[in-house]
Coordinates of C-alpha atoms and ligand atoms in Angstrom, one line a residue:
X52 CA -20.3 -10.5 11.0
X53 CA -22.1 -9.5 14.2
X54 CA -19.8 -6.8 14.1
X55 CA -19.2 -5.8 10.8
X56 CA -23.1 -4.9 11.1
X57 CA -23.1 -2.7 14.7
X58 CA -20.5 -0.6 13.7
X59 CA -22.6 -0.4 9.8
X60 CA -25.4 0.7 11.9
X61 CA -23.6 3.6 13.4
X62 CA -22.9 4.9 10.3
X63 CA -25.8 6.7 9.2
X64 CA -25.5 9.9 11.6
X65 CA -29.0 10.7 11.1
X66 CA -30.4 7.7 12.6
X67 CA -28.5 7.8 15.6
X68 CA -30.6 6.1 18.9
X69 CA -32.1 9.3 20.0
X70 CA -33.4 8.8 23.7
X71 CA -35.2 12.5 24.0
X72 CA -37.4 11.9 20.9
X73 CA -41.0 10.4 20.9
X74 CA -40.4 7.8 19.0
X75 CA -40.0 4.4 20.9
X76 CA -36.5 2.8 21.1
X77 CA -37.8 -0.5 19.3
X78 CA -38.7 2.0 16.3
X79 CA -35.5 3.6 15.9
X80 CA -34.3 0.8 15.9
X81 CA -35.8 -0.8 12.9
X82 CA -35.0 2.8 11.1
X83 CA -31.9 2.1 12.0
X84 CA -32.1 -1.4 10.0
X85 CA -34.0 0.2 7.0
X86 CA -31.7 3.0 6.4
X87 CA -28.7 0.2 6.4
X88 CA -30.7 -2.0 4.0
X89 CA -31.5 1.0 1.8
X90 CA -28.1 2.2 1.9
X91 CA -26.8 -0.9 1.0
X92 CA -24.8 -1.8 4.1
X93 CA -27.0 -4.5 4.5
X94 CA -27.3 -7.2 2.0
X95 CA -30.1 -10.6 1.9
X96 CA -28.4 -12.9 3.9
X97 CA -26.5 -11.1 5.9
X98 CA -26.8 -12.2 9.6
X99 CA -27.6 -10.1 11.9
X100 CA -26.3 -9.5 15.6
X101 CA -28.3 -11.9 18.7
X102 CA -31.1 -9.5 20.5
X103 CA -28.6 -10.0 23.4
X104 CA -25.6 -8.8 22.0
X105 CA -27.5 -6.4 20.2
X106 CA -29.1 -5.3 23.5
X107 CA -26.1 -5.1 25.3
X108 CA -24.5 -3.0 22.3
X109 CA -26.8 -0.3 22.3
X110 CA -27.6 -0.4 26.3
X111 CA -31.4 -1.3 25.8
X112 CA -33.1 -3.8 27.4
X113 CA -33.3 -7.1 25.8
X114 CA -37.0 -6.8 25.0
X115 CA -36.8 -3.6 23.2
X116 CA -34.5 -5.8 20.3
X117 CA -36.6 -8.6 20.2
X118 CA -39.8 -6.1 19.5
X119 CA -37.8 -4.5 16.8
X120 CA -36.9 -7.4 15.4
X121 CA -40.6 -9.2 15.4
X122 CA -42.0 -6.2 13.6
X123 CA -38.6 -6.1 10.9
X124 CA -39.6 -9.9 10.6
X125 CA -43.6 -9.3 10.2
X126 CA -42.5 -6.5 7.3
X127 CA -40.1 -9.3 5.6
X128 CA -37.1 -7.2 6.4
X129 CA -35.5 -10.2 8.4
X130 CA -36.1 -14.0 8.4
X131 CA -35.8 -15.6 12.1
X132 CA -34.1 -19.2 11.7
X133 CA -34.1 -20.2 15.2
X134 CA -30.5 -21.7 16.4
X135 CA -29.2 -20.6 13.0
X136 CA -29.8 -16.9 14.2
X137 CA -32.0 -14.3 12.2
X138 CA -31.0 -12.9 8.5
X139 CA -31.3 -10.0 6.4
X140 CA -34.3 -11.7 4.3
X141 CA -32.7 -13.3 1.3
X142 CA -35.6 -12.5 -0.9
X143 CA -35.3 -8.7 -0.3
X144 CA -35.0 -6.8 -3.6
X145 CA -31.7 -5.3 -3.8
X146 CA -32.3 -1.8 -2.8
X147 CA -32.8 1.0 -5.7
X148 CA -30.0 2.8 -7.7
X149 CA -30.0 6.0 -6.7
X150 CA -30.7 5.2 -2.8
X151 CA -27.1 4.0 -2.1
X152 CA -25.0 6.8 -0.4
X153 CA -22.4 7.6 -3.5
X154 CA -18.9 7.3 -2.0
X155 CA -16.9 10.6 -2.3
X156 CA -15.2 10.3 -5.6
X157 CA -11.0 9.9 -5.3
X158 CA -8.7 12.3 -7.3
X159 CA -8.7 11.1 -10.3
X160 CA -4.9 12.6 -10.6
X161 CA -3.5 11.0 -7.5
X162 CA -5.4 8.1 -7.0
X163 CA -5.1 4.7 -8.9
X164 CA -8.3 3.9 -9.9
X165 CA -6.9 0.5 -10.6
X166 CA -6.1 -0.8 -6.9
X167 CA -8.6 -3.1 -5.8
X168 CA -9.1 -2.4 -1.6
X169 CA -11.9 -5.0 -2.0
X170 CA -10.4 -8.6 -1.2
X171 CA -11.1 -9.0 -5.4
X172 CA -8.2 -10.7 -7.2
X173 CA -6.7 -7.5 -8.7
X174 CA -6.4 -6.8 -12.7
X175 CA -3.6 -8.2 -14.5
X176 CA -1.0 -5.5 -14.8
X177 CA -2.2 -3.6 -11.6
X178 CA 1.3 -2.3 -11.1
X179 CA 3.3 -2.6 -7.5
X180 CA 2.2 -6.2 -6.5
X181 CA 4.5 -9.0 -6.1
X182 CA 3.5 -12.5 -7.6
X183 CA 0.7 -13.3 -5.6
X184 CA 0.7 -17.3 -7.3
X185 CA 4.0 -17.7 -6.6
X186 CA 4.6 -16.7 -2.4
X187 CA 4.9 -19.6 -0.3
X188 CA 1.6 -19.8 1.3
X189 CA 2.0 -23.1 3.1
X190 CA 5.3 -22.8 4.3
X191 CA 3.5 -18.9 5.9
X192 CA 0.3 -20.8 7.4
X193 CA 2.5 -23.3 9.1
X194 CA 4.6 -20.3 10.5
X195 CA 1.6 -18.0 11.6
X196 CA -0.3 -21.3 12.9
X197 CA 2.2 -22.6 15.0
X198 CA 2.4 -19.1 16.6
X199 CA -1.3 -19.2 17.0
X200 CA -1.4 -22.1 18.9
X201 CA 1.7 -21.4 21.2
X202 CA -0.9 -20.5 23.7
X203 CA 1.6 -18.0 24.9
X204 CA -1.0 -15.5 26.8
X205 CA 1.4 -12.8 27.0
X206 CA 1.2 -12.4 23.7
X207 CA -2.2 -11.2 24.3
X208 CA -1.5 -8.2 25.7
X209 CA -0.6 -4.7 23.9
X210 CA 2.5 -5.2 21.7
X211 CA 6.1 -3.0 21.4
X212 CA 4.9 0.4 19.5
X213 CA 8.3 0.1 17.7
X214 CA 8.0 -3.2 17.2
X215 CA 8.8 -6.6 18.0
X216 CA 12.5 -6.9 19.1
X217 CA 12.5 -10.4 17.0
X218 CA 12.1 -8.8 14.2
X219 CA 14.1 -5.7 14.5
X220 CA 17.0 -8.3 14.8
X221 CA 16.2 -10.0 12.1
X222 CA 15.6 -6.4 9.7
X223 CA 18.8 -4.6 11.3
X224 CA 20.7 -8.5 10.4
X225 CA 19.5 -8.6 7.0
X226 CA 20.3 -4.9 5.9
X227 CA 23.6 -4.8 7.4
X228 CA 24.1 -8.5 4.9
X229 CA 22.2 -7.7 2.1
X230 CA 21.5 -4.0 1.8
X231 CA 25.0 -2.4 3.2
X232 CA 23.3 -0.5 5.7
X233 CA 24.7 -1.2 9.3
X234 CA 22.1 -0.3 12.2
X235 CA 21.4 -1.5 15.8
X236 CA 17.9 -3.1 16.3
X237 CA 17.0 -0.6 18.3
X238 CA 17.2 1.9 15.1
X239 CA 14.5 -0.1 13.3
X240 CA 10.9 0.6 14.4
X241 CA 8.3 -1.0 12.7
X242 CA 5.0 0.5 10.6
X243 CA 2.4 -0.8 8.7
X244 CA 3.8 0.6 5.6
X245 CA 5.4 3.7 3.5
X246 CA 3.1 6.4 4.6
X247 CA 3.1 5.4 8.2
X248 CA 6.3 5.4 8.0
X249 CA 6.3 9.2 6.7
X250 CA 4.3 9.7 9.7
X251 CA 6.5 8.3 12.2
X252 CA 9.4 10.5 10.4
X253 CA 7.9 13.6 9.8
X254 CA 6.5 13.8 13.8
X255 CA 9.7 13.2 14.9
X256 CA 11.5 15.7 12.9
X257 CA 9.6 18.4 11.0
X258 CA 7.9 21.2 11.7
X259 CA 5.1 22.9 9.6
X260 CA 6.8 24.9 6.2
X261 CA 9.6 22.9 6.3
X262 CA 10.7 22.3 2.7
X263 CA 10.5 18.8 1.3
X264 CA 11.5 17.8 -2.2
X265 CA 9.9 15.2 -4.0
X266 CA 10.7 13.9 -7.1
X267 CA 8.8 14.7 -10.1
X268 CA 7.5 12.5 -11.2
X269 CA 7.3 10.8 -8.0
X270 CA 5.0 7.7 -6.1
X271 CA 1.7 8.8 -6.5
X272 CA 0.4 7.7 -3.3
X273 CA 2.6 9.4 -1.3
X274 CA 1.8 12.4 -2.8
X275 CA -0.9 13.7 -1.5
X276 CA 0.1 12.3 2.2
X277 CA 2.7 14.9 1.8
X278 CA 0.4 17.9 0.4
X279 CA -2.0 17.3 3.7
X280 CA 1.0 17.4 6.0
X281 CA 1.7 21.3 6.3
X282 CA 5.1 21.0 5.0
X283 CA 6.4 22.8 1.6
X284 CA 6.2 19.8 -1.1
X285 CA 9.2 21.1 -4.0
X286 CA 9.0 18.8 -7.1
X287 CA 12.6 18.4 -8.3
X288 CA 12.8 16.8 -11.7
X289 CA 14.4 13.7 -12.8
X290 CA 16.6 12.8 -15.1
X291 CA 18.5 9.2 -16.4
X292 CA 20.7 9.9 -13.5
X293 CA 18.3 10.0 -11.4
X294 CA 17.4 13.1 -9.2
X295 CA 19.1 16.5 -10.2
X296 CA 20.2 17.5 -7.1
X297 CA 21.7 21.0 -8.7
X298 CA 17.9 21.8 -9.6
X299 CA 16.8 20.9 -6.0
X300 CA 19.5 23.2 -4.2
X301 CA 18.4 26.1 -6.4
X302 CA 14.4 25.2 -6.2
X303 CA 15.0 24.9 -2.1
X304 CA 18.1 25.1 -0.8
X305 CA 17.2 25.2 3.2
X306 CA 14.9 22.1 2.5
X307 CA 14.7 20.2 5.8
X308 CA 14.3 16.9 3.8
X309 CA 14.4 15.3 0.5
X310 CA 12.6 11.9 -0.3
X311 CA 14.3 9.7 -2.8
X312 CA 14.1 6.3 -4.6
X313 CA 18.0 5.9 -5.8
X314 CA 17.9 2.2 -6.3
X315 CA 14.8 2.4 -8.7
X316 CA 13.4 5.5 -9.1
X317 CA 9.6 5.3 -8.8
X318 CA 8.3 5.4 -11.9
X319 CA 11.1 5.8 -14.1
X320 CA 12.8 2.7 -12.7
X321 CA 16.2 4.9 -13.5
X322 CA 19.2 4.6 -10.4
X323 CA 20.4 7.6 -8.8
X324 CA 24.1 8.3 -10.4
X325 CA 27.1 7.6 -7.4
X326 CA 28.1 11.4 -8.5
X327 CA 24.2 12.6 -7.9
X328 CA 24.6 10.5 -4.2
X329 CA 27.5 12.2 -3.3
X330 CA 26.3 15.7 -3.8
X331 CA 22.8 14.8 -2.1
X332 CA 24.7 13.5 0.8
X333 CA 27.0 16.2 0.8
X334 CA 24.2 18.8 0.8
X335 CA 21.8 17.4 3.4
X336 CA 25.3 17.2 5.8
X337 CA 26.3 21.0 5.2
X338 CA 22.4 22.4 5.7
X339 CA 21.4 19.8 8.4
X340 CA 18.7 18.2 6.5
X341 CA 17.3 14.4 5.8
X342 CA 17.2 12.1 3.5
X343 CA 14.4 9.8 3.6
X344 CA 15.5 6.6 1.2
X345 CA 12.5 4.9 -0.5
X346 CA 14.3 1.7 -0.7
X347 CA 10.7 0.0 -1.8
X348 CA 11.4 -2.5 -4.3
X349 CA 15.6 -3.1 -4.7
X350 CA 15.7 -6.6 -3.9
X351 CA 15.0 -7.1 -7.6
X352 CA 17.6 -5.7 -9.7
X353 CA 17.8 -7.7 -13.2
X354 CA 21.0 -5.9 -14.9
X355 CA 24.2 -5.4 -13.0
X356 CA 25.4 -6.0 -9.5
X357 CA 22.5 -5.2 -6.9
X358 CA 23.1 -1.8 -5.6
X359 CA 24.3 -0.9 -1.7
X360 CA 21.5 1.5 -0.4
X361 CA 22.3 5.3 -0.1
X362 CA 22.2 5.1 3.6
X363 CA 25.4 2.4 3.4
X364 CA 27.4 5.7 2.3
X365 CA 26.0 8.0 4.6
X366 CA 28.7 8.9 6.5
X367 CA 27.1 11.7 8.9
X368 CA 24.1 9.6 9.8
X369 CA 21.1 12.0 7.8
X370 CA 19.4 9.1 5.8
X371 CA 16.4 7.9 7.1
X372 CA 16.1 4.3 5.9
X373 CA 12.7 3.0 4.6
X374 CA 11.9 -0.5 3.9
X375 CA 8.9 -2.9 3.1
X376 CA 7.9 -6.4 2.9
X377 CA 5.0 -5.5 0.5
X378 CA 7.1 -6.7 -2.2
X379 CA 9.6 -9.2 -1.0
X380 CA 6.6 -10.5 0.3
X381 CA 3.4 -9.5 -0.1
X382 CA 1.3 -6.2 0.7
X383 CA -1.3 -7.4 2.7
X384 CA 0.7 -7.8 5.6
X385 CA 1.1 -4.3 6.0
X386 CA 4.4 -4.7 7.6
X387 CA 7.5 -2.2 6.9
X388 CA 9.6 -0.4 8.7
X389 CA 12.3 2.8 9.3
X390 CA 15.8 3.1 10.4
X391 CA 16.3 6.3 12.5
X392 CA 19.9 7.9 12.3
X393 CA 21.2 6.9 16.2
X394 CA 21.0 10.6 16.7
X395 CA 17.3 10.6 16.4
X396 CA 16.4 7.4 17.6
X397 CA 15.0 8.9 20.9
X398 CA 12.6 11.1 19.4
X399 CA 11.3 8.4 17.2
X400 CA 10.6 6.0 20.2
X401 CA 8.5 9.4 21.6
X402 CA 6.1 9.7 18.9
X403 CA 5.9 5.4 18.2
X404 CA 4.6 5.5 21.5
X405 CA 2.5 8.6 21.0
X406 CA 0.9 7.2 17.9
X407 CA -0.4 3.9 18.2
X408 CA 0.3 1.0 19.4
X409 CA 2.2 -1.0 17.6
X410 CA 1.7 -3.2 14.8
X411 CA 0.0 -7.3 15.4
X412 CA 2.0 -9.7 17.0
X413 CA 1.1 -12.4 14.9
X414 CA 2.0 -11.0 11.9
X415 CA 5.5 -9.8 13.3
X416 CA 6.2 -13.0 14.7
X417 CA 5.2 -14.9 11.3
X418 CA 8.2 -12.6 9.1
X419 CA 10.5 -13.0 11.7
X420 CA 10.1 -16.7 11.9
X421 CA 10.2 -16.4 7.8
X422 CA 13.4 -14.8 7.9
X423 CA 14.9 -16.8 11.3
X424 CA 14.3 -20.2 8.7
X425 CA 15.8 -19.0 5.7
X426 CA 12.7 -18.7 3.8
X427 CA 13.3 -15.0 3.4
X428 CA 16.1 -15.6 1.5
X429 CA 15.2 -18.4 -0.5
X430 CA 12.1 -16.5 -1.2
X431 CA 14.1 -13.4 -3.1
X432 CA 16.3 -15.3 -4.7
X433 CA 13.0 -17.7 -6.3
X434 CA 11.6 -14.1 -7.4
X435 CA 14.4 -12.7 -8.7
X436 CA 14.9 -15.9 -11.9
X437 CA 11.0 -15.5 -11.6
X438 CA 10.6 -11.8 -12.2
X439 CA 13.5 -11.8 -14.7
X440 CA 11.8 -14.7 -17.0
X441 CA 8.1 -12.7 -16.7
X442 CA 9.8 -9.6 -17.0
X443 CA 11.6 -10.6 -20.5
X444 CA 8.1 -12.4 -21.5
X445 CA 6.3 -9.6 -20.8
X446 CA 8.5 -7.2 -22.9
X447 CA 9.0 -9.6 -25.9
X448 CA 5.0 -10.7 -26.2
X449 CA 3.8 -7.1 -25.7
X450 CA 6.4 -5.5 -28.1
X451 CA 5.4 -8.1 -30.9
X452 CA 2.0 -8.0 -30.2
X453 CA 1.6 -4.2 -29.7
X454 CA 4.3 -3.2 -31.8
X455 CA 2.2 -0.6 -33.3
X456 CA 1.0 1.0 -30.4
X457 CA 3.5 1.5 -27.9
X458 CA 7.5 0.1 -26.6
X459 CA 8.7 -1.4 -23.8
X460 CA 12.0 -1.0 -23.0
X461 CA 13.4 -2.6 -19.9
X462 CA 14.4 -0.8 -16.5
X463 CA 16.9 -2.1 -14.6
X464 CA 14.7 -3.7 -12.0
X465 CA 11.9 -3.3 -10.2
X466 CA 8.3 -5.1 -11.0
X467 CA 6.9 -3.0 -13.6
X468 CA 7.7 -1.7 -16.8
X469 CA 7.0 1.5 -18.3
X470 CA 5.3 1.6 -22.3
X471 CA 6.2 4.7 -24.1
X472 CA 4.0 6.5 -26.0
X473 CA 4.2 9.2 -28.6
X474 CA 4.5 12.4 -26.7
X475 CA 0.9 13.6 -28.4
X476 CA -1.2 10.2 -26.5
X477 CA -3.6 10.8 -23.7
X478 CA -2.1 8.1 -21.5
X479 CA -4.5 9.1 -18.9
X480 CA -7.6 8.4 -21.3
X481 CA -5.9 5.6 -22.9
X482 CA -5.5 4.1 -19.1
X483 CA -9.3 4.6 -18.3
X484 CA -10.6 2.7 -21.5
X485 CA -7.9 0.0 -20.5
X486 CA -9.2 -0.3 -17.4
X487 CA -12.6 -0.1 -18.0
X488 CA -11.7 -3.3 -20.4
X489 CA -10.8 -5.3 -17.4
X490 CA -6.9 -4.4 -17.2
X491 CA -5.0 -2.4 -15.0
X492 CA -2.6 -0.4 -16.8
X493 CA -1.3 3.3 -15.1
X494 CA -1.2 6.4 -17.1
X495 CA 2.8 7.9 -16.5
X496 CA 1.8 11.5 -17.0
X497 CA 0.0 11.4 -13.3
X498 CA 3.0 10.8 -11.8
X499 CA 4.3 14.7 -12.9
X500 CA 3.6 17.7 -10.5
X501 CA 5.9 20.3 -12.0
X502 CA 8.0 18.8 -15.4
X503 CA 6.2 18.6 -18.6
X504 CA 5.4 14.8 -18.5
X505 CA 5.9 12.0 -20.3
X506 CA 3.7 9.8 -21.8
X507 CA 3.5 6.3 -21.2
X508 CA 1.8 3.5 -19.4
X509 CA 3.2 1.7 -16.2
X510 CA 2.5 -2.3 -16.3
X511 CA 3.0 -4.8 -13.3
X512 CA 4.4 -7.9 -15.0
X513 CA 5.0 -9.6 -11.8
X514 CA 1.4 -11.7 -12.2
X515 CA 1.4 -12.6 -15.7
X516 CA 2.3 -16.4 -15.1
X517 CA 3.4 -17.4 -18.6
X518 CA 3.9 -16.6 -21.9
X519 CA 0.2 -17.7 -22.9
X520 CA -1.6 -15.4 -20.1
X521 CA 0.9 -12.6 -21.4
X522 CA -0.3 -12.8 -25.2
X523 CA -4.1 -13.1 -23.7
X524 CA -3.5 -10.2 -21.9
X525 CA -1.7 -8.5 -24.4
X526 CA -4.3 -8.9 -26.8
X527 CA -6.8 -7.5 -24.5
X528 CA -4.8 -4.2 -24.2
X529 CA -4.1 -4.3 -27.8
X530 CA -8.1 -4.5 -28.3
X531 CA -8.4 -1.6 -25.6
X532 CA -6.1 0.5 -27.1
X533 CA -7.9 0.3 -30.1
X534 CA -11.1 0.9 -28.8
X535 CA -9.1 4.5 -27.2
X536 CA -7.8 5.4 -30.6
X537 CA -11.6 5.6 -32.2
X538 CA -13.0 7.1 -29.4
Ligands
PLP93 C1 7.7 4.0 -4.5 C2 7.1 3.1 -3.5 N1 7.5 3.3 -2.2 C3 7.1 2.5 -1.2 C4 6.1 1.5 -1.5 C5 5.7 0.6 -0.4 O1 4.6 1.0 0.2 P1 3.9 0.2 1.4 O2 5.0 -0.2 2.3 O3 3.0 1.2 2.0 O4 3.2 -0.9 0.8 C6 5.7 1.3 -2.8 C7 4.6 0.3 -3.1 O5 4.1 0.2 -4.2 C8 6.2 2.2 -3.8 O6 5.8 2.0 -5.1

């Protein structure tokens, strides 16, 4: 908490400890409190840092603090509760609207207004989460606690910028079994998720105006990563096949990579043809360009045999593997990783060392113990009969309920499925009345940069437990979507 509140107090550039001004230290220093009440980075009952630690945080003498505070306490700012420490004063009116800094607002065409970065549960249908009810939490405290308590100091220290070698085992083991993709350990370098990922990639092997296509439509969150980079984004439509890899030679033909999702294209949820492959690999091996392989969610594959990843046919090494345990496990562990072709593997271990320093031990540790006890694989294969009964719930409730107003028809796999709409529907306004009912459906037409989009909304099915939640929240979008039709 202590710290949560220095670093608040930093914030407000403006009322920054200013040792050349007139004004005593002890006053700035209840400014300092006031703005971060005002501002609402302070709340009643928050506690606030010890005049020692504060002291010691700004370099003051100890005195100065404890003067600041006395006089914040004699203008019921704080409350001083002895051994229990001092408080923001719980009685203090919550500050005015109209005083609290507005937060810049996000595009509303790239961002999803429906992700919830606030520890809230999310919205039912919030699209790209795995079942959060149905991961084995006990089975992952007793794994992360017993490597909390190992006492092992050197695990203390800064860990591997590429990542633990425990777990690169365990990833470069499981791809090679499950995924078709054979690499050495040393290949895999772990991230803290897709764009990081891009990161790691893109400093290792591109260099401002390179052409990169992206599918369109493509993952909205990576989109505007890749328009802030310096490189030449190329939306290259999709079709049922998947990307049209004719339309991306004309469009860019010297490209210098091409980002793809073949085992479930995101959103469409269509798979990239083995024709379409062929000519994608074929082309990126005659220009000398890579393929980065958005492998995000194909664990979950409901019709058919699973499919090999791209990179298991990639016989000249250019795909550039990308994987994520934000669905096969869940997001907020912020753990992924990136398979470097051998040829590149050198440059990649440059710039991981260059930019940051690795991800948490802990964590690490915690999914390779996962996957070292078999509770990685027992895990998929619980979620896959899950998702498939949810899935088929989800489609048979909503297309009775909301026959009407829109269809779902099934994708192959994946953990959301996509509503059509008539062509003439304002998904996008449609989405913002469904959200603002409490639900968290996406608007498809987003998604386009280039194509004329389609219409439709994108629903994550993965939460909705049983059939009963799925009429209750299908009546609620129903209701919604009603409510969007008069408006
Ligand atoms: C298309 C796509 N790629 C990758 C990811 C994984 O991203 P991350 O590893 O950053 O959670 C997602 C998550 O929703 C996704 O939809």
């Amino acid at each position: 908490m202590s710290k949560r509140l220095v670093q608040d107090l930093r914030l407000p550039v403006d009322v920054a400890l200013d040792r050349s001004t007139a004004l005593p230290m002890y006053l700035q220093i209840c400014r300092r409190f006031k703005t971060a009440i005002e501002q609402g980075h302070l709340k009643p009952g928050d506690r606030v840092p010890s005049a020692r630690a504060l002291a010691t945080e700004l370099a003051v003498a100890r005195g100065t603090v404890d003067m600041a505070y006395r006089i914040l306490a004699d203008e019921g700012y704080v409350q001083v509760r002895g051994a229990a420490g001092t408080v923001i004063s719980p009685t203090l009116p919550a500050p005015e609207a109209g005083t609290v800094r507005p937060v810049p607002a996000a595009d509303p065409d790239t961002h999803p207004s429906h992700i919830d970065h606030d520890g809230n549960m999310p919205k039912p249908l919030q699209m790209g989460l795995p079942a959060l009810d149905a991961f084995p939490r006990k089975v992952w405290n007793r794994l992360v606690g017993h490597r909390l308590r190992s006492g092992d100091v050197s695990r203390l220290a800064y860990p591997h910028p590429a990542g633990l070698d425990q777990l690169r085992q365990r990833i470069a083991t499981y791809l090679g079994v499950s995924r078709g993709v054979s690499c050495l350990p040393e290949q895999v370098f772990i991230t803290t998720g897709l764009r990081a990922t891009l990161e790691l990639t893109l400093r290792s092997l591109s260099k401002a105006g390179d052409g990169f296509w992206f599918e369109d439509p493509g993952y909205i969150l990576a989109r505007p990563f890749l328009l802030n980079t310096g490189l030449r984004v190329v939306p290259v439509p999709v079709d049922r096949h998947g990307l049209q890899v004719d339309e991306g030679k004309r469009l860019a033909p010297d490209a210098r990579f091409a980002m793809v999702t073949p085992s479930h294209q995101s959103p469409l949820g269509v798979t990239l043809s083995l024709e379409r492959r062929m000519a994608l690999l074929d082309w990126a091996s005659s220009v000398g360009s890579w393929i980065i392989e958005d492998d995000y969610d194909s664990e979950f594959r409901y019709q058919g045999r699973p499919l090999p990843a791209l990179k298991s046919l990639d016989r000249h090494d250019r795909v550039i593997y990308s994987g994520t345990f934000s669905k096969v496990m869940f997001p907020g562990l912020r753990l992924a990783y990136v398979v470097a072709p051998l040829s590149v593997v050198d440059r990649f271990e440059a710039v991981a060392y260059n930019l940051n320093a690795g991800c948490p031990f802990l964590f690490q540790a915690g999914v390779a113990d996962f996957m070292a006890e078999g509770h990685f694989s027992r895990h998929l294969k619980k979620m896959r009969a899950l998702y498939a009964q949810r899935r088929a719930i989800t489609q048979r409730v909503f297309n009775h309920l909301l026959a009407d107003q829109l269809r779902i028809d099934l994708l192959a796999g994946g953990l959301h499925v996509l509503a059509t709409l008539p062509d003439a529907a304002d998904d996008a306004g449609m989405a913002a009345h469904v959200h603002a009912a409490g639900l968290a459906a996406n608007p498809l037409s987003p998604w386009y940069m280039a194509a004329r989009p389609k219409k439709g909304l994108l629903l994550g099915f993965a939460n909705l437990v049983d059939e009963d939640d799925a009429i209750r929240v299908a009546r609620r979008l129903r209701h919604a979507l009603s409510a969007a039709a008069d408006y």
